[in-house]
PDB file of C-alpha atoms in Angstrom:
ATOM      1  CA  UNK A   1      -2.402 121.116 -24.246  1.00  0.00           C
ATOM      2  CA  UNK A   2      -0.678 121.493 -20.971  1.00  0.00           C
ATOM      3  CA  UNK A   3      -1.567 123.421 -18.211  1.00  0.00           C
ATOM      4  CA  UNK A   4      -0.453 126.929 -16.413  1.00  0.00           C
ATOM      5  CA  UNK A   5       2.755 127.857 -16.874  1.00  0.00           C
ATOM      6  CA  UNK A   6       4.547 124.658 -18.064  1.00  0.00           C
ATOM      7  CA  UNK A   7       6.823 123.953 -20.709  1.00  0.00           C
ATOM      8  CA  UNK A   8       5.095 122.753 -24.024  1.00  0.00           C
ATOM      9  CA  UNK A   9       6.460 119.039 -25.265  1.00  0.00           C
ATOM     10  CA  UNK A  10       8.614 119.568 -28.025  1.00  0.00           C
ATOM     11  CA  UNK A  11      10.988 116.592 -28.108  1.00  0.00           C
ATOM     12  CA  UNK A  12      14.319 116.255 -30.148  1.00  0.00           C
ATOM     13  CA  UNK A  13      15.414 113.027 -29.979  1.00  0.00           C
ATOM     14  CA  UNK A  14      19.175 111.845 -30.810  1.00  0.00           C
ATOM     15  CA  UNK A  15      18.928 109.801 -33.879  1.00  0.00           C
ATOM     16  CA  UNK A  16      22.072 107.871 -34.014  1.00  0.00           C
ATOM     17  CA  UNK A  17      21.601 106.492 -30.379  1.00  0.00           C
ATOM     18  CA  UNK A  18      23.061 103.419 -31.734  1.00  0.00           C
ATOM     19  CA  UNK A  19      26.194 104.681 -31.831  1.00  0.00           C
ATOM     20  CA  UNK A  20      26.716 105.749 -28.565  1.00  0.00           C
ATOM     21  CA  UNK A  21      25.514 102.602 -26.720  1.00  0.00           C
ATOM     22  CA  UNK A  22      28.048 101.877 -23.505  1.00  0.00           C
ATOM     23  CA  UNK A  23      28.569  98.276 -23.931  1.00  0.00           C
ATOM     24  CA  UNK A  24      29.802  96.082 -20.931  1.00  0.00           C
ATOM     25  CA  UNK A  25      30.494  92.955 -22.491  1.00  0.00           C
ATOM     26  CA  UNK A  26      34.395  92.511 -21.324  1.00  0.00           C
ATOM     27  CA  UNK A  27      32.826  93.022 -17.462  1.00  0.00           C
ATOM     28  CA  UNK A  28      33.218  89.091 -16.627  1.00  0.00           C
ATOM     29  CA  UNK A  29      36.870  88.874 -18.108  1.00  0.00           C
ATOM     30  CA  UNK A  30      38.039  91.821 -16.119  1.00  0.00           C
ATOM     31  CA  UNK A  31      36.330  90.185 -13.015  1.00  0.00           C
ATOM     32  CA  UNK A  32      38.679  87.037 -13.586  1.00  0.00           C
ATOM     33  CA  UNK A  33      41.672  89.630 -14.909  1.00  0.00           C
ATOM     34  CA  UNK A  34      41.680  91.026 -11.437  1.00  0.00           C
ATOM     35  CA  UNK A  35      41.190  87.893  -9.349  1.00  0.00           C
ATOM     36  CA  UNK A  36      44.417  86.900 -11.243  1.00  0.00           C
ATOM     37  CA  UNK A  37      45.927  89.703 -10.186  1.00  0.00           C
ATOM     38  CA  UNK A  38      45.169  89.438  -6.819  1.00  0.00           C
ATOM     39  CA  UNK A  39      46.384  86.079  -6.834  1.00  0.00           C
ATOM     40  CA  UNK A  40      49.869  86.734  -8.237  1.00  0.00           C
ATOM     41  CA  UNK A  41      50.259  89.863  -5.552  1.00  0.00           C
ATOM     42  CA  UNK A  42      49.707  87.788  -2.566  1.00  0.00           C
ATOM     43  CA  UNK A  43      52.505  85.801  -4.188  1.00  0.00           C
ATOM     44  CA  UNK A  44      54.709  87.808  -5.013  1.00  0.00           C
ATOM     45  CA  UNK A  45      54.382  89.889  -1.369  1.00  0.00           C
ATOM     46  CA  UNK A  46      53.963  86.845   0.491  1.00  0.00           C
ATOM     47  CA  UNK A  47      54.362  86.527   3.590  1.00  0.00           C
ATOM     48  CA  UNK A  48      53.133  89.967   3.821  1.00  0.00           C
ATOM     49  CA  UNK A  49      49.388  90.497   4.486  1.00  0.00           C
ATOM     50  CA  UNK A  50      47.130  91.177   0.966  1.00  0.00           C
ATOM     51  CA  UNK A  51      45.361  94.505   2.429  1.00  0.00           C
ATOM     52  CA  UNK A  52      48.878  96.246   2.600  1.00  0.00           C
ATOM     53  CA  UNK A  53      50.507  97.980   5.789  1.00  0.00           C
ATOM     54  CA  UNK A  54      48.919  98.637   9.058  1.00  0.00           C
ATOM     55  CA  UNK A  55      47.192 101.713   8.864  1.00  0.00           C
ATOM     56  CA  UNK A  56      45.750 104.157  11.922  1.00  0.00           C
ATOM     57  CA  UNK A  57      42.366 104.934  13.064  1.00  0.00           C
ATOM     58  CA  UNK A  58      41.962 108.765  12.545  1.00  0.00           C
ATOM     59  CA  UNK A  59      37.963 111.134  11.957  1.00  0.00           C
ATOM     60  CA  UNK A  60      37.037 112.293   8.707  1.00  0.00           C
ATOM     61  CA  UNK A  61      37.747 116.173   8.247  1.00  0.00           C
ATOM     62  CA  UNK A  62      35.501 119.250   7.836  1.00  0.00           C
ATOM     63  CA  UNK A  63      32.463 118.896   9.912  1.00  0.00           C
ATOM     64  CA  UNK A  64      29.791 117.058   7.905  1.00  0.00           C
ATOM     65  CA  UNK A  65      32.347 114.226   8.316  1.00  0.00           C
ATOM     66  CA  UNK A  66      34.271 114.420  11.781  1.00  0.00           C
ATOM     67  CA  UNK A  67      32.249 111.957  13.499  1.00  0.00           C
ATOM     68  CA  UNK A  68      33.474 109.325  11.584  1.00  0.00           C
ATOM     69  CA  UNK A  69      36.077 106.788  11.840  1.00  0.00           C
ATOM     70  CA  UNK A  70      38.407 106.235   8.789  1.00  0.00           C
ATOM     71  CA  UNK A  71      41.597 104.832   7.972  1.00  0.00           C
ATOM     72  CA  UNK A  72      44.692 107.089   7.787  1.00  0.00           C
ATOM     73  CA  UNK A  73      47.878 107.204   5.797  1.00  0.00           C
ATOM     74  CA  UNK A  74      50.239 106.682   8.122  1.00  0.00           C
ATOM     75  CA  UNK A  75      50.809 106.738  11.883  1.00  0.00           C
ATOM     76  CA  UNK A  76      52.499 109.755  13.769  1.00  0.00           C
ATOM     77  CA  UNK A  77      55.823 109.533  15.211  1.00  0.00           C
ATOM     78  CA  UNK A  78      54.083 110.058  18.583  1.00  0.00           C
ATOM     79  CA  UNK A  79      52.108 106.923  18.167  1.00  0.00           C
ATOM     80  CA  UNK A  80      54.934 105.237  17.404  1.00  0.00           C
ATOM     81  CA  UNK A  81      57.733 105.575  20.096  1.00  0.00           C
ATOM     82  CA  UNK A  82      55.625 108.103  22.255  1.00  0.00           C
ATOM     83  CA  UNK A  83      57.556 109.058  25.508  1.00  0.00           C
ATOM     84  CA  UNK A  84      55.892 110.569  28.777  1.00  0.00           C
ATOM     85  CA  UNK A  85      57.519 113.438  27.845  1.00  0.00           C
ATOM     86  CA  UNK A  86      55.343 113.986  24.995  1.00  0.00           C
ATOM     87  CA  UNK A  87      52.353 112.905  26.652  1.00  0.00           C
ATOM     88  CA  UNK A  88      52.895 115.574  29.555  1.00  0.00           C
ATOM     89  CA  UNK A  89      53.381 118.178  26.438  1.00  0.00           C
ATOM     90  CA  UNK A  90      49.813 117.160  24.674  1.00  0.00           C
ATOM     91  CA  UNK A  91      48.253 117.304  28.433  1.00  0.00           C
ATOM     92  CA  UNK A  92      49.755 120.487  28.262  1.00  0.00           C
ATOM     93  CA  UNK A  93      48.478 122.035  24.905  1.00  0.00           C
ATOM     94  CA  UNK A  94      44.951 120.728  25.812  1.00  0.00           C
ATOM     95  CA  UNK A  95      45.087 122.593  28.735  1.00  0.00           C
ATOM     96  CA  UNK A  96      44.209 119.902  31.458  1.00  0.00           C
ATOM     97  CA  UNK A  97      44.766 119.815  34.712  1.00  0.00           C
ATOM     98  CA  UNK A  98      47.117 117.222  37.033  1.00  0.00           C
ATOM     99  CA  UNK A  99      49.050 116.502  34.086  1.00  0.00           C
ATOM    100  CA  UNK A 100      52.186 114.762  35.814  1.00  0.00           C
ATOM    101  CA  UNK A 101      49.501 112.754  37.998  1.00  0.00           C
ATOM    102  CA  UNK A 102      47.889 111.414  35.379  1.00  0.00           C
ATOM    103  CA  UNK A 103      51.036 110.697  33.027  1.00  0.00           C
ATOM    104  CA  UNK A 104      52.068 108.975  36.543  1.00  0.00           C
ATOM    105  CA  UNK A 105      48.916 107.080  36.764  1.00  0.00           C
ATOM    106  CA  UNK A 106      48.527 105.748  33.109  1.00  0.00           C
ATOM    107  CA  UNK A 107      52.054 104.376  33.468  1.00  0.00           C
ATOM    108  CA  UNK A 108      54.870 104.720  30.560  1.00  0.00           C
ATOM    109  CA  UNK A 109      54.654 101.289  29.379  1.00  0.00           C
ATOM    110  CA  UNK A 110      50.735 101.745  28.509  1.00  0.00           C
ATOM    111  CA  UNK A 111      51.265 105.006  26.222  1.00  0.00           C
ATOM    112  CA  UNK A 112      54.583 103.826  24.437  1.00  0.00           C
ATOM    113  CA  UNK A 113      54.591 101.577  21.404  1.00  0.00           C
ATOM    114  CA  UNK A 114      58.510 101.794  21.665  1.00  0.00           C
ATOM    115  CA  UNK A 115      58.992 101.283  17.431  1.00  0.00           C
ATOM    116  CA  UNK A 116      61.295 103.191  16.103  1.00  0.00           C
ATOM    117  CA  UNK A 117      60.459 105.337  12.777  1.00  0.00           C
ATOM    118  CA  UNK A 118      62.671 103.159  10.150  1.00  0.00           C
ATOM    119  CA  UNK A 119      61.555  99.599  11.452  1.00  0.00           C
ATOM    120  CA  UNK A 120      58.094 100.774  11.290  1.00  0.00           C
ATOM    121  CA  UNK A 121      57.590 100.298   7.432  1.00  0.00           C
ATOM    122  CA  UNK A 122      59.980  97.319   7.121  1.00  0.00           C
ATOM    123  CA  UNK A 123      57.232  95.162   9.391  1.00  0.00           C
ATOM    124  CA  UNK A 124      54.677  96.719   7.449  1.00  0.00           C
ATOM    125  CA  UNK A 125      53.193  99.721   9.621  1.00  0.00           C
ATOM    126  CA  UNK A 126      52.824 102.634   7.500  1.00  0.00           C
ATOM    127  CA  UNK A 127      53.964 105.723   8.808  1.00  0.00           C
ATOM    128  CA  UNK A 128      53.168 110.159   8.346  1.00  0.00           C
ATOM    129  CA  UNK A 129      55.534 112.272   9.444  1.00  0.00           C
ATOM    130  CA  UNK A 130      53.006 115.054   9.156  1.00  0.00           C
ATOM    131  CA  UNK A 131      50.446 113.959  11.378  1.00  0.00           C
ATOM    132  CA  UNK A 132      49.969 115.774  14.560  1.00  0.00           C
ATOM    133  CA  UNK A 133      47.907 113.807  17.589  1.00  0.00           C
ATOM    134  CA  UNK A 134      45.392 116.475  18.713  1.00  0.00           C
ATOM    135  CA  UNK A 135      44.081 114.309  21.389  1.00  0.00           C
ATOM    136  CA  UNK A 136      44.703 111.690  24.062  1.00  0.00           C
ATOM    137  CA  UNK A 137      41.709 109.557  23.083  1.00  0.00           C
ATOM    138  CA  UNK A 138      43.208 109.235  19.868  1.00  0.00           C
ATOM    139  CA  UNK A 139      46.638 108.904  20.861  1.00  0.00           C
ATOM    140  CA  UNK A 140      45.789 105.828  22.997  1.00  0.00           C
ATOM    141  CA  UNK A 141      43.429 104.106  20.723  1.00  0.00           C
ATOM    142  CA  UNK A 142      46.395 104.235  17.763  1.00  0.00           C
ATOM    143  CA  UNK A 143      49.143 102.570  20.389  1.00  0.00           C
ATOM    144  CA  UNK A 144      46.621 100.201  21.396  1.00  0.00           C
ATOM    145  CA  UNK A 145      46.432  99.147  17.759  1.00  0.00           C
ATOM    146  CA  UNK A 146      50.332  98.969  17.129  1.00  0.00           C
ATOM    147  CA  UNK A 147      50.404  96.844  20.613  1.00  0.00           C
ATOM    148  CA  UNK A 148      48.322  94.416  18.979  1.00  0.00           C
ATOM    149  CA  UNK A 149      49.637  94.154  15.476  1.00  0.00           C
ATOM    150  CA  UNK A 150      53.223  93.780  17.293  1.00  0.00           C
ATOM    151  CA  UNK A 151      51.601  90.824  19.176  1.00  0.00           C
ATOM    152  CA  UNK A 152      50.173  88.813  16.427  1.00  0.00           C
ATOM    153  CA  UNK A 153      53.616  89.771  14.318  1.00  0.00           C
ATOM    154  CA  UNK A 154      55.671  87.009  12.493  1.00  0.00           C
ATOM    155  CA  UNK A 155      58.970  88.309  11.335  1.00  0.00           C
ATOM    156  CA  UNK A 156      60.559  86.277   8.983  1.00  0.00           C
ATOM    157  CA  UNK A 157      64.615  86.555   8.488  1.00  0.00           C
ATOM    158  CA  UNK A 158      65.599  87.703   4.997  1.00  0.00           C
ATOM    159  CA  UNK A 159      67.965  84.954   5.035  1.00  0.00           C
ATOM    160  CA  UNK A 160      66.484  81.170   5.476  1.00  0.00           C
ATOM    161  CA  UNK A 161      68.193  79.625   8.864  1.00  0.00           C
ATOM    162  CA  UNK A 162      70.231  83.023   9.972  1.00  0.00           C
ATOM    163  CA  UNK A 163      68.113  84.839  12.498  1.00  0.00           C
ATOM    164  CA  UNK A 164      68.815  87.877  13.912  1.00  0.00           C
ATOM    165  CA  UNK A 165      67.384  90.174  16.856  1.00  0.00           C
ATOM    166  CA  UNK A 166      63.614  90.557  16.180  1.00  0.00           C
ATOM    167  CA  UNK A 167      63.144  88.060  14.133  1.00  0.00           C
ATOM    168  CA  UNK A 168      60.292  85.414  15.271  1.00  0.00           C
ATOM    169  CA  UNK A 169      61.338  81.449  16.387  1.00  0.00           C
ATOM    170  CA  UNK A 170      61.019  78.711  14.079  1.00  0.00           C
ATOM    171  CA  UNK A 171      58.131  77.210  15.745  1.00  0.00           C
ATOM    172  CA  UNK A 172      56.355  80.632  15.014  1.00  0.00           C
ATOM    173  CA  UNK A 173      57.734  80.370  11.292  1.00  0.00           C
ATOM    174  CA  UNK A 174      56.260  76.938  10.555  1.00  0.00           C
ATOM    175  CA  UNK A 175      52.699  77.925  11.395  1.00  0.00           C
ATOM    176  CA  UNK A 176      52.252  81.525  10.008  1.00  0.00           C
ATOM    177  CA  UNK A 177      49.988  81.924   7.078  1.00  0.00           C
ATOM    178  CA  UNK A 178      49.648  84.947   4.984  1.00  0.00           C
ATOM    179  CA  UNK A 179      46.545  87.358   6.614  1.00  0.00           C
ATOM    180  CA  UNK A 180      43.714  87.399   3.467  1.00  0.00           C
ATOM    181  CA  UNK A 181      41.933  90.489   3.300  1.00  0.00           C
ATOM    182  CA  UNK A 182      41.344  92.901   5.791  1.00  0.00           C
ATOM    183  CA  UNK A 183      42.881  92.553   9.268  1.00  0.00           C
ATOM    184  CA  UNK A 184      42.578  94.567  12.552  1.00  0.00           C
ATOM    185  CA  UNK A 185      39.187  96.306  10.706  1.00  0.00           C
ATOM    186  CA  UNK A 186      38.068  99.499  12.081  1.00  0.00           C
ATOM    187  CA  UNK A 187      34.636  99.104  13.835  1.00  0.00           C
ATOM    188  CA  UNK A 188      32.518 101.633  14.250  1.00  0.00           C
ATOM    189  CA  UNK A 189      30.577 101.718  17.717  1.00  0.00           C
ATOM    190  CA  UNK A 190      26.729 102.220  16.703  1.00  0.00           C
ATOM    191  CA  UNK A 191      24.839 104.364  19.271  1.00  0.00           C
ATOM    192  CA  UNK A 192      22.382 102.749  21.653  1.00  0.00           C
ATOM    193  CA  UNK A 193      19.209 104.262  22.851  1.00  0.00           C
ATOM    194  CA  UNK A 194      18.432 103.906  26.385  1.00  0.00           C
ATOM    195  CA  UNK A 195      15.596 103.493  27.591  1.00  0.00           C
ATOM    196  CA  UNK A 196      14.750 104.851  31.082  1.00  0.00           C
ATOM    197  CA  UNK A 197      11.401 105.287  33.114  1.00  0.00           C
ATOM    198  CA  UNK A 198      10.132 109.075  33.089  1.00  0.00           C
ATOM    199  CA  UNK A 199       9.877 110.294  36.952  1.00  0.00           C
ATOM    200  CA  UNK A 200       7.989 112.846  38.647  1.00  0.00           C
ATOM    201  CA  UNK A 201      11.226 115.255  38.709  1.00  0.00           C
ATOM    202  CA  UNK A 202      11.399 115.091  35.072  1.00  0.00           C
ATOM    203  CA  UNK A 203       7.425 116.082  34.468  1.00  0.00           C
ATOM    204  CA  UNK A 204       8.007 119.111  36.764  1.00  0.00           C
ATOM    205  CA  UNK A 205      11.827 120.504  34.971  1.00  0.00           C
ATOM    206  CA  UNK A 206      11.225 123.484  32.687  1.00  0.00           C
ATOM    207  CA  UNK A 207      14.117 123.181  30.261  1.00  0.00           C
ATOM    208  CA  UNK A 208      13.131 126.343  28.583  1.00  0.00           C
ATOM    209  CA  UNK A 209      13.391 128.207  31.859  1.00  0.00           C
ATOM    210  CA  UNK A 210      16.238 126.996  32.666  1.00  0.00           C
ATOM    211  CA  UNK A 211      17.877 127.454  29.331  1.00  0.00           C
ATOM    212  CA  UNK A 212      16.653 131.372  30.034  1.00  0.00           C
ATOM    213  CA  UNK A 213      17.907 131.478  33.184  1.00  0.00           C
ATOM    214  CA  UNK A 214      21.323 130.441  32.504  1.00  0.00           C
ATOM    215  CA  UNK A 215      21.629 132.411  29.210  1.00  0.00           C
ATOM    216  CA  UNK A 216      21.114 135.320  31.481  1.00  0.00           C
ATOM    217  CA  UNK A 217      23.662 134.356  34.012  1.00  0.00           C
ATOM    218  CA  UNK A 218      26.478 134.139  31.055  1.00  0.00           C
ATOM    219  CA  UNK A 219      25.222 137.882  30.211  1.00  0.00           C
ATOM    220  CA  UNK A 220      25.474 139.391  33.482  1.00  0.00           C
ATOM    221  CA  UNK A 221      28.603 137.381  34.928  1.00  0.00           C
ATOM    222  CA  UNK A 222      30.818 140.123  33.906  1.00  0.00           C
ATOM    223  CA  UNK A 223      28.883 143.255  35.323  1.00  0.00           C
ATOM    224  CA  UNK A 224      28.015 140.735  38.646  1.00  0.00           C
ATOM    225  CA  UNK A 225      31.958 140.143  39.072  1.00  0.00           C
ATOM    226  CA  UNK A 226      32.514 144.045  38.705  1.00  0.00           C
ATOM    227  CA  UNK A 227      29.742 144.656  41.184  1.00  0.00           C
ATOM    228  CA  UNK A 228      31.232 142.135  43.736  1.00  0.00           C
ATOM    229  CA  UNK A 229      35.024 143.450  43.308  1.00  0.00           C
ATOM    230  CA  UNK A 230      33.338 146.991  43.905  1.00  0.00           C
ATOM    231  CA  UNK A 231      31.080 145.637  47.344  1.00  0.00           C
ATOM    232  CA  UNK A 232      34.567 144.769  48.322  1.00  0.00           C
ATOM    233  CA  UNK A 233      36.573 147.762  47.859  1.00  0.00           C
ATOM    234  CA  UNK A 234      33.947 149.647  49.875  1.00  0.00           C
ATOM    235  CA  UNK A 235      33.957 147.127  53.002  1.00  0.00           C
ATOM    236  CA  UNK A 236      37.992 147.628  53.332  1.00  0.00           C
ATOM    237  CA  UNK A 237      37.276 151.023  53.374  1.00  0.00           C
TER     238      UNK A 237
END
C-alpha cells in the first residue's frame, strides 16, 4: 500500500510494443551514403572550400544568448566596402565623442575591406543586405576577418591560361589545394580568473555603504542641481 497522498500503481501496459519498435539498422549505410556525398560535393565545387562561403562573426539574440559568438548569414555592406564616412556616422549614432579624431587616428585603410557587393559572393563571401553594424567592436572584428580571407585567397580564372584582373599567378595556381572542413573557425575567448593578493584597503571598503551612498546621490542629483541654480540666482542678486 503506498503512503500519504500518492498515486496508487495501476499500470496499463501497451501490448503490441512489438510493433512500434524504432529500428536503426540502415544507421551504418547512411554513415557511408553521406561520406559519399561529401566526397562528390568537394568535387563537384572544387576548388571552392567544403564548409561553403565565408561567413561573419555576429552574438546570439535575445538575452539568454547575447554573449555568445555565432556565425551569421551574411556580411553587411558596411563590412564590406566600409568608408570613413560611415564610420564617422556609426561614431555618431553611438553617441561618442572625438569622432573625426578617432576616424583620423584608426586610419581608412584599417576600417575598409574595399570589396564591392557583387564580387563578394563570386569569391565565396556570403553577403546580408539586411544587417545593420550596431557597433565598432563588431565592425572591426568582421573587416579583420575579410582582410584575412582576401589574403589567403586563390582565384582561379574561369578560363584555363586567360587571366584577367584579380585573378591569382600561376605559381599561386599550382600549389592551392581545396580548404577541408572548417576554415577561419570562430573562437570563443574563455574568461580567466585572476588572482590578486587581498590588501588592507580592500578589508576596510564597505561596498554596501557605498552602494547606499551613491544610490542616494542619483536620488537627490536633481533637487541638489535645482538647489545650486537657486544659491545662484540669489548671489547675482
Amino acid at each position: 500500500m503506498v503512503k500519504h497522498n500518492n498515486v496508487i500503481p495501476n499500470g496499463h501496459f501497451k501490448k503490441h510494443w512489438q510493433n512500434y519498435v524504432k529500428t536503426w539498422f540502415n544507421q551504418p549505410a547512411r554513415k557511408t551514403r553521406r561520406r559519399l556525398a561529401r566526397q562528390k560535393k568537394a568535387v563537384k565545387i572544387f576548388p571552392r572550400p567544403t564548409a561553403g562561403p565565408l561567413r561573419p562573426i555576429v552574438h546570439g539574440q535575445t538575452l539568454k544568448y547575447n554573449m555568445k559568438l555565432r556565425a551569421g548569414r551574411g556580411f553587411s555592406l558596411e563590412e564590406l566596402q566600409v568608408s570613413m564616412k560611415a564610420c564617422v556616422a556609426l561614431r555618431r549614432s553611438m553617441n561618442l565623442v572625438n569622432l573625426e579624431n578617432e576616424v583620423l587616428q584608426t586610419g581608412r585603410e584599417e576600417l575598409a575591406a574595399g570589396i564591392p557587393k557583387k564580387l563578394a559572393p563570386t569569391i565565396g563571401i556570403s553577403v546580408d543586405h539586411r544587417r545593420r553594424n550596431r557597433s565598432l567592436e563588431g565592425l572591426q572584428t568582421n573587416v579583420q576577418r575579410l582582410k584575412t580571407y582576401k589574403a589567403k585567397l586563390v582565384v582561379f580564372p574561369r578560363r584555363a591560361r586567360k587571366f584577367k584582373a584579380g585573378d591569382s599567378a600561376p605559381e599561386e595556381l599550382a600549389t592551392a589545394t581545396q580548404v577541408q572542413g572548417a576554415y577561419l573557425p570562430i573562437v570563443r575567448e574563455k574568461p580567466t580568473v585572476e588572482l590578486v593578493k587581498v590588501t588592507s584597503e580592500m578589508k576596510s571598503f564597505k561596498a554596501y555603504d557605498k552602494l547606499r551612498i551613491e544610490r542616494t546621490n542619483k536620488r537627490h542629483v536633481g533637487a541638489r542641481l535645482k538647489k545650486a541654480a537657486e544659491a545662484e540666482k540669489e548671489e547675482k542678486k
